[in-house]
XYZ file of C-alpha atoms in Angstrom:
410
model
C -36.725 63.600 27.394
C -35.000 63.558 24.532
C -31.074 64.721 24.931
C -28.878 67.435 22.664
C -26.806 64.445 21.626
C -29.864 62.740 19.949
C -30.634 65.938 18.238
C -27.457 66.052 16.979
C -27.696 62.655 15.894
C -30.819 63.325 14.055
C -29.450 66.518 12.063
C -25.919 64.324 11.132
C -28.260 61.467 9.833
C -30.434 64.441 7.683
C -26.829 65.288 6.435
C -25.832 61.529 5.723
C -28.902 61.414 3.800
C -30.673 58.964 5.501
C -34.117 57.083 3.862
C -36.123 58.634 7.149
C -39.329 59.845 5.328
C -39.056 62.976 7.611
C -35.520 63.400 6.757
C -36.557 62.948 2.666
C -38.981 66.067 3.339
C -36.516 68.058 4.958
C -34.006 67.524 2.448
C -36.239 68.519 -0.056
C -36.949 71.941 1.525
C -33.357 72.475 2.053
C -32.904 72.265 -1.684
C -35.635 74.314 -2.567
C -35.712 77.004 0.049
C -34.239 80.574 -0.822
C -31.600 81.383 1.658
C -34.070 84.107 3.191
C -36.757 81.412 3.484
C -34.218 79.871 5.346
C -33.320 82.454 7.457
C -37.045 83.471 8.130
C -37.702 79.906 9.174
C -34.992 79.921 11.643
C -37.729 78.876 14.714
C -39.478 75.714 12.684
C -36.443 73.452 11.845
C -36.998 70.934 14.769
C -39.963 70.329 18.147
C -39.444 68.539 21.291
C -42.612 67.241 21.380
C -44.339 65.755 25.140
C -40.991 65.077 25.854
C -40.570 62.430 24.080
C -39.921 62.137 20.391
C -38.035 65.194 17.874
C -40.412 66.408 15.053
C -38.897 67.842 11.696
C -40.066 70.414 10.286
C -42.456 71.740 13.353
C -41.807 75.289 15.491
C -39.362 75.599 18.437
C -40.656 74.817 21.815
C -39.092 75.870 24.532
C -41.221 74.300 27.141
C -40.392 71.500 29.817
C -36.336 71.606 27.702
C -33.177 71.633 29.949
C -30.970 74.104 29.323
C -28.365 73.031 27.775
C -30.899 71.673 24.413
C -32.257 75.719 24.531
C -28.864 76.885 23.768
C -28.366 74.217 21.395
C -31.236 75.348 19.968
C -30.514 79.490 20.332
C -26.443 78.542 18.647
C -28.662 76.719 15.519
C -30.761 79.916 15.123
C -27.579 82.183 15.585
C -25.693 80.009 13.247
C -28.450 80.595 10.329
C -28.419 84.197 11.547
C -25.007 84.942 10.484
C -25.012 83.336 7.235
C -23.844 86.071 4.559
C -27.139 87.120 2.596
C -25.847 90.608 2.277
C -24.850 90.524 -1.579
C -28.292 91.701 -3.504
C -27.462 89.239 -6.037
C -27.930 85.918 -3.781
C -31.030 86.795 -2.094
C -32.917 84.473 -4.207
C -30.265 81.935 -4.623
C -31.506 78.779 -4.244
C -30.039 76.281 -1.012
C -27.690 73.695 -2.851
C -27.373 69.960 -1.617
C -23.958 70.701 -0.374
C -25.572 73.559 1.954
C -27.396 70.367 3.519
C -23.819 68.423 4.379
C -23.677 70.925 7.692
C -22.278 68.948 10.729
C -23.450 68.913 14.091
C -20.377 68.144 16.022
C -19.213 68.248 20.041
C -16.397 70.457 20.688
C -13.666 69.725 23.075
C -15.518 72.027 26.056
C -18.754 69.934 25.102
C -20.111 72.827 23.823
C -22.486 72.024 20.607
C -21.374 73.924 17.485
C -22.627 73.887 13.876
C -19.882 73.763 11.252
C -20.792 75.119 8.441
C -19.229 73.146 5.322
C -16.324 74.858 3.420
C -17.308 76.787 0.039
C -17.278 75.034 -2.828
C -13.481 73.853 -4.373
C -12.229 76.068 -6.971
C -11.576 73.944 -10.205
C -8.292 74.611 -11.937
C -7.070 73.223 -15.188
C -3.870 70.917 -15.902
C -2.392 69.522 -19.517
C -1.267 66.176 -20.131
C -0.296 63.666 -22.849
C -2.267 60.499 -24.017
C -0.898 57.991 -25.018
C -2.469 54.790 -27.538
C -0.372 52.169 -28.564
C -1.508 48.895 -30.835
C -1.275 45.283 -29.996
C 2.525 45.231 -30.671
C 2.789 47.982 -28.419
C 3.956 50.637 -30.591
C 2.604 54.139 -29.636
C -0.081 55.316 -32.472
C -1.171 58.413 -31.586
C -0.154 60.760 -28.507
C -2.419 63.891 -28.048
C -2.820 66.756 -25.534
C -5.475 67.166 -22.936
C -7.136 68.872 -20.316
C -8.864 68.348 -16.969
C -10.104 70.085 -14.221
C -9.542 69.479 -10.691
C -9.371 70.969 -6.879
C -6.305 71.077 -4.337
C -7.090 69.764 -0.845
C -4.455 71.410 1.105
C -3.780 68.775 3.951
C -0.900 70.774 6.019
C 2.669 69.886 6.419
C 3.449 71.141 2.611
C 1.040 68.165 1.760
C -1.482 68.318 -0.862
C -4.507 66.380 -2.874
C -5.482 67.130 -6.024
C -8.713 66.032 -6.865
C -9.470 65.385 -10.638
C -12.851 66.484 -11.970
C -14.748 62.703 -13.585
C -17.628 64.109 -15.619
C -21.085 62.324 -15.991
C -21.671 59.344 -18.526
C -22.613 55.523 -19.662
C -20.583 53.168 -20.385
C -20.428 49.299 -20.723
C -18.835 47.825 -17.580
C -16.923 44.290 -17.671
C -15.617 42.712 -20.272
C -16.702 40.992 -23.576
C -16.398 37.207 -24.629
C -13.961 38.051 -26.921
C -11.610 39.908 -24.727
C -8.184 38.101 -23.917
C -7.658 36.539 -20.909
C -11.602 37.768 -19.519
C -13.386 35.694 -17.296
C -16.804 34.740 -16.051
C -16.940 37.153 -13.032
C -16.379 40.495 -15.721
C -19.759 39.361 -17.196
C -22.706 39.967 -18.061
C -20.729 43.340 -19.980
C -23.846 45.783 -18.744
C -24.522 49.607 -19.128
C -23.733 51.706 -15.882
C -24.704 55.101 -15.585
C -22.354 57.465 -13.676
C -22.767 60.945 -11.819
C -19.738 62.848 -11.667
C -17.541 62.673 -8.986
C -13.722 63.709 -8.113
C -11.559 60.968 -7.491
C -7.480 61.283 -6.598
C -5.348 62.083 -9.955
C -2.925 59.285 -8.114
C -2.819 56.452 -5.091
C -3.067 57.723 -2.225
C 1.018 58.679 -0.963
C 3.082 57.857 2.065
C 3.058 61.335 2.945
C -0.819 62.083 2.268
C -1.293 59.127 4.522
C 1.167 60.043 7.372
C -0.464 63.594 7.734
C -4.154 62.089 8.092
C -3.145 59.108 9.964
C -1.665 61.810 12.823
C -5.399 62.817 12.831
C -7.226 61.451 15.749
C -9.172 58.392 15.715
C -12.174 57.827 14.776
C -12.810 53.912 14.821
C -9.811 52.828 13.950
C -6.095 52.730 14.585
C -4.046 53.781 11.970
C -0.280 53.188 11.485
C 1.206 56.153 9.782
C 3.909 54.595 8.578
C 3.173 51.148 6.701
C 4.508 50.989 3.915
C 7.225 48.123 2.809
C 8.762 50.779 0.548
C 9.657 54.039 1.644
C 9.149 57.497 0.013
C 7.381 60.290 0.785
C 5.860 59.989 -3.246
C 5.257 56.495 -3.428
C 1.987 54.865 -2.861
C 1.408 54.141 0.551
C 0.544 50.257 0.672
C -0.109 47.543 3.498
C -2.825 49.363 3.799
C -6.285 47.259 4.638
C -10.059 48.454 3.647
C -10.696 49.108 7.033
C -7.733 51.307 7.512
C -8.747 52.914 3.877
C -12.416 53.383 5.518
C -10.928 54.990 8.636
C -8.179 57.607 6.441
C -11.644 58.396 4.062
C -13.365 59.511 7.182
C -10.778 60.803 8.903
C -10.182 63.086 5.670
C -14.050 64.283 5.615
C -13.642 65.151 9.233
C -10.749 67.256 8.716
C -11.766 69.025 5.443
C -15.873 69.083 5.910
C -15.913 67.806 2.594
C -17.249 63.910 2.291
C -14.629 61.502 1.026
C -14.812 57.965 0.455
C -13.668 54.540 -1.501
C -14.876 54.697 -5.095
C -17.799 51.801 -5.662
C -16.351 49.145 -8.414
C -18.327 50.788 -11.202
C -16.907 54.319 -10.647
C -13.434 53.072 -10.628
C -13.822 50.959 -14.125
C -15.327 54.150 -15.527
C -12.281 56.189 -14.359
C -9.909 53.736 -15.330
C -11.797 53.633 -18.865
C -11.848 56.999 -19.817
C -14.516 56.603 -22.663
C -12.228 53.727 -23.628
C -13.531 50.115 -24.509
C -10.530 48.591 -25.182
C -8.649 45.916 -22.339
C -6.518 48.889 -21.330
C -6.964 52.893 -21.458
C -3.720 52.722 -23.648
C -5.753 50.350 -26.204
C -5.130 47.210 -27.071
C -2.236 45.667 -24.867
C 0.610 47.542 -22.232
C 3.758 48.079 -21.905
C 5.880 48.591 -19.002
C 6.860 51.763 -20.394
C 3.278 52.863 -19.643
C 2.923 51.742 -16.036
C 4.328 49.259 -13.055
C 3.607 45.820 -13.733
C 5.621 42.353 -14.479
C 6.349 42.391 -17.684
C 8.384 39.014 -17.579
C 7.449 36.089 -18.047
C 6.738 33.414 -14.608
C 6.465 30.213 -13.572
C 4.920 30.217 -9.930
C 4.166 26.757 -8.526
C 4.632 25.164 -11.742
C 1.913 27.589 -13.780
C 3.172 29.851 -16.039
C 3.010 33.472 -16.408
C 3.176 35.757 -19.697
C 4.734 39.262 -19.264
C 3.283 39.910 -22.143
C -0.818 40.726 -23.125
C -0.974 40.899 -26.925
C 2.205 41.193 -29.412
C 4.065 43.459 -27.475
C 8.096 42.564 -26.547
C 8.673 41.757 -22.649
C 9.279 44.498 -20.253
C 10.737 44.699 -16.953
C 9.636 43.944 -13.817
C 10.602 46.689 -11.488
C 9.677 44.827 -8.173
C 8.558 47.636 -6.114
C 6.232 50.309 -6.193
C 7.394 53.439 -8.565
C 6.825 57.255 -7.617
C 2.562 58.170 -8.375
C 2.882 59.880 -11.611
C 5.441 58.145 -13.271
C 4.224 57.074 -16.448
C 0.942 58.955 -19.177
C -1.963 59.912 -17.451
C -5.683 58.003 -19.221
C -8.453 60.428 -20.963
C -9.626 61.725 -17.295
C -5.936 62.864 -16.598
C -6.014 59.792 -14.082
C -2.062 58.278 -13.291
C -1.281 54.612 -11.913
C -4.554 52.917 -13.049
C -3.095 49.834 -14.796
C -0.397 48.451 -12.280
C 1.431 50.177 -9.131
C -0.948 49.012 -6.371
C -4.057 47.307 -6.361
C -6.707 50.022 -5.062
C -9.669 49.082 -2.737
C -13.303 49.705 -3.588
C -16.428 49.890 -1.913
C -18.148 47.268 -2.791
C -18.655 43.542 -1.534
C -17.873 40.562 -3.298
C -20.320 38.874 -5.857
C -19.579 35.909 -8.131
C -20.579 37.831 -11.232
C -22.553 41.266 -12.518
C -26.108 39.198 -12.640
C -27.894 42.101 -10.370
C -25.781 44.772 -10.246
C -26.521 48.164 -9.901
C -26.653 50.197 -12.727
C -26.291 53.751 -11.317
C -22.951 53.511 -10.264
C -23.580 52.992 -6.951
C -21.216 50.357 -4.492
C -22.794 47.004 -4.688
C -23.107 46.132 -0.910
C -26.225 43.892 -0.558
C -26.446 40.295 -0.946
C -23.195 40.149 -1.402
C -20.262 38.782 0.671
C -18.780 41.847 3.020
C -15.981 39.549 4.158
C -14.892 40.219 1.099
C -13.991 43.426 -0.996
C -13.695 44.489 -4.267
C -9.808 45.383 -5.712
C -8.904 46.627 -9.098
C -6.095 47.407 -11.142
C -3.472 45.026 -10.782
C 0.052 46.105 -9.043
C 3.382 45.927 -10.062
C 4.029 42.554 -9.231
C 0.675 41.621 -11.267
C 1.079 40.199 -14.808
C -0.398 42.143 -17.934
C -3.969 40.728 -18.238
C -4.199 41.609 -14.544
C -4.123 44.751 -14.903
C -7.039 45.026 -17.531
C -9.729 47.491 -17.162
C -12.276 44.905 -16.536
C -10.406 42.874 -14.185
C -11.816 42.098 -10.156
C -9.875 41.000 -7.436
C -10.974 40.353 -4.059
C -9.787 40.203 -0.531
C -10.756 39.996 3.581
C -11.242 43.780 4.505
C -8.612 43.174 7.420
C -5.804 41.636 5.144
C -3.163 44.113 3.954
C 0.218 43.219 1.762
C 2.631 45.327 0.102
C 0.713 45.248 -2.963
C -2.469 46.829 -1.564
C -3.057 50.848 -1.248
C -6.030 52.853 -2.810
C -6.881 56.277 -3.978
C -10.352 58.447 -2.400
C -13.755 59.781 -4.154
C -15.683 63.230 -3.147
C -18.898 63.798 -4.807
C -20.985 67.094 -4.557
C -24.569 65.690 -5.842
């Protein structure tokens, strides 16, 4: 007989939005269902059938089921019973997709309880300056902006603000022609993006220490890693698996779904409707953002601090506070430099094959080895390009390493 925790796994893999053909169907009523269709079909969402297998989409049985599945079963229908229809205006409202992201969870009492997703973010708008400068680095034009975004209250005082990326094209990797490009940016191809929110900064020490105090879900987490200390400063020495594990950790504890960004969301991010090597146009300076801007020699190679005709910088040799230098087009800080930010995606010698919706790029590829981008501050200029990829072991970690999250609604 099949057991309540297989029917909850079946409901959290309808929410995961699973390939099942029975899930697909499902889904599709879910989105298309008035919330009193929903209500009056209370008794039809799932069938123990012989005893043996669940059915979607079939009438409540009752027969030959243990107890404890028939109160699973009466909480599900009490659950959709409660749901607020009593405003005239929403009685035909249609069932959005992030109605579907309901959880099935076990309680501490092993009790089975639906948690019902929290209501949609409310978008606020913030001003910033943009900055372009040309190849000598000189600042040409500086203009105000706007953007929206969402506060994810995390406790402690401790907040995330989630910046609004709207839909778009755009032509990921880099050109021939671009300095200091290489093979692996190419073939330059057109990605189309849905819109997402991603982190206005890194991810900070003390965002990280209050989700890493969260429990466990696969994996340990240390919640305090970082070589250099501050409560505002990126948290780094951070590894994609411990990234993976704060992501989910942070979905758990706000019932919203967050996650790494694939490769081809972050280079549209970083861009902001920019083609150029950088958002700030044609070269950087380290009055713009955390990078070495000296010049090298490391094991007898040398090292410009410089991209185009720009004068040398500094090199700062640490990490900087998030928000330091002039937000991109998006109202994004800390793309170019700072910390190198994991992505989703595995490794793959060049762009022959890659998706073109945006999505991470985790077939064929090698998942001993993930996608970084951005460059840190101990990264030369042409490092920190838009189009450049960097790669490393999901387990490795250095004081260079930290990331920034993605939540999507669609």
């Amino acid at each position: 007989m099949s057991t309540p925790d297989e029917l909850i796994a079946i409901l959290n893999r309808i929410r995961d939005a699973s390939q099942d053909e029975r899930d697909a169907i499902l889904r599709q009523w879910l989105k298309t269902s008035s919330v009193q269709n929903l209500l009056q079909s209370g008794n039809y969402i799932v069938n123990i059938a012989d005893g043996k297998e669940i059915h979607i989409g079939d009438r409540i049985t009752y027969q030959g089921i243990d107890e404890e599945t028939k109160a699973l079963f009466r909480q599900v229908q009490e659950t959709l019973q409660r749901i607020d229809i009593g405003k005239s205006t929403q009685e035909n409202a249609q069932i959005s997709p992030q109605n579907t992201s309901e959880k099935f969870v076990v309680t501490s009492n092993s009790q089975k309880q639906l948690i019902p997703p929290p209501p949609p973010p409310k978008l606020s708008t913030f001003e910033f300056e943009v900055v372009t400068v040309d190849t000598q680095g000189r600042e040409t034009k500086s203009c105000g902006k706007q953007a929206e975004y969402f506060i994810e209250n995390l406790g402690e005082g401790v907040v995330l603000e989630m910046v609004s990326i709207p839909d778009g094209k755009f032509p990921m990797g880099a050109s021939k022609d671009e300095e200091a490009s290489q093979e692996d940016e190419r073939p330059q191809h057109i990605v189309s993006i849905q819109p997402f929110f991603i982190g206005r900064y890194p991810i900070t020490q003390a965002q990280w220490r209050v989700i890493a105090t969260l429990p466990k879900i696969k994996h340990h987490l240390n919640p305090d890693p970082s070589c250099f200390k501050g409560d505002n400063l990126p948290v780094e020495r951070v590894s994609w698996h411990d990234a993976y594990e704060f992501c989910e950790r942070l979905s758990t504890e706000t019932g919203r779904k967050y996650r790494l960004p694939s490769e081809a969301e972050w280079e549209y991010a970083c861009r902001a409707n920019t083609t150029t090597p950088f958002h700030f146009g044609k070269t950087i300076t380290t009055n713009l953002a955390n990078y070495c801007g000296q010049d090298q020699k490391i094991n007898r190679r040398s090292y410009k601090g410089t991209y185009a005709d720009e004068p040398l910088g500094v090199y700062r040799q640490q990490t900087t506070e998030v928000g330091s230098f002039s937000a991109n087009a998006f109202g994004l800080c800390d793309m170019h430099g700072l910390v190198w930010e994991w992505c989703a995606d595995y490794q793959h010698q060049n762009y022959q094959g890659a998706p073109s919706d945006g999505s991470a790029w985790v077939n064929d590829g090698n998942p001993e080895s993930r996608i970084l981008r951005g460059g840190s501050w101990n990264s030369h200029p042409h490092i920190c390009r838009s189009a450049f990829r960097s790669l490393d072991n999901p387990s490795n970690c250095n004081n260079q390493i930290g990331f920034r999250v993605v939540c999507s609604f669609i």
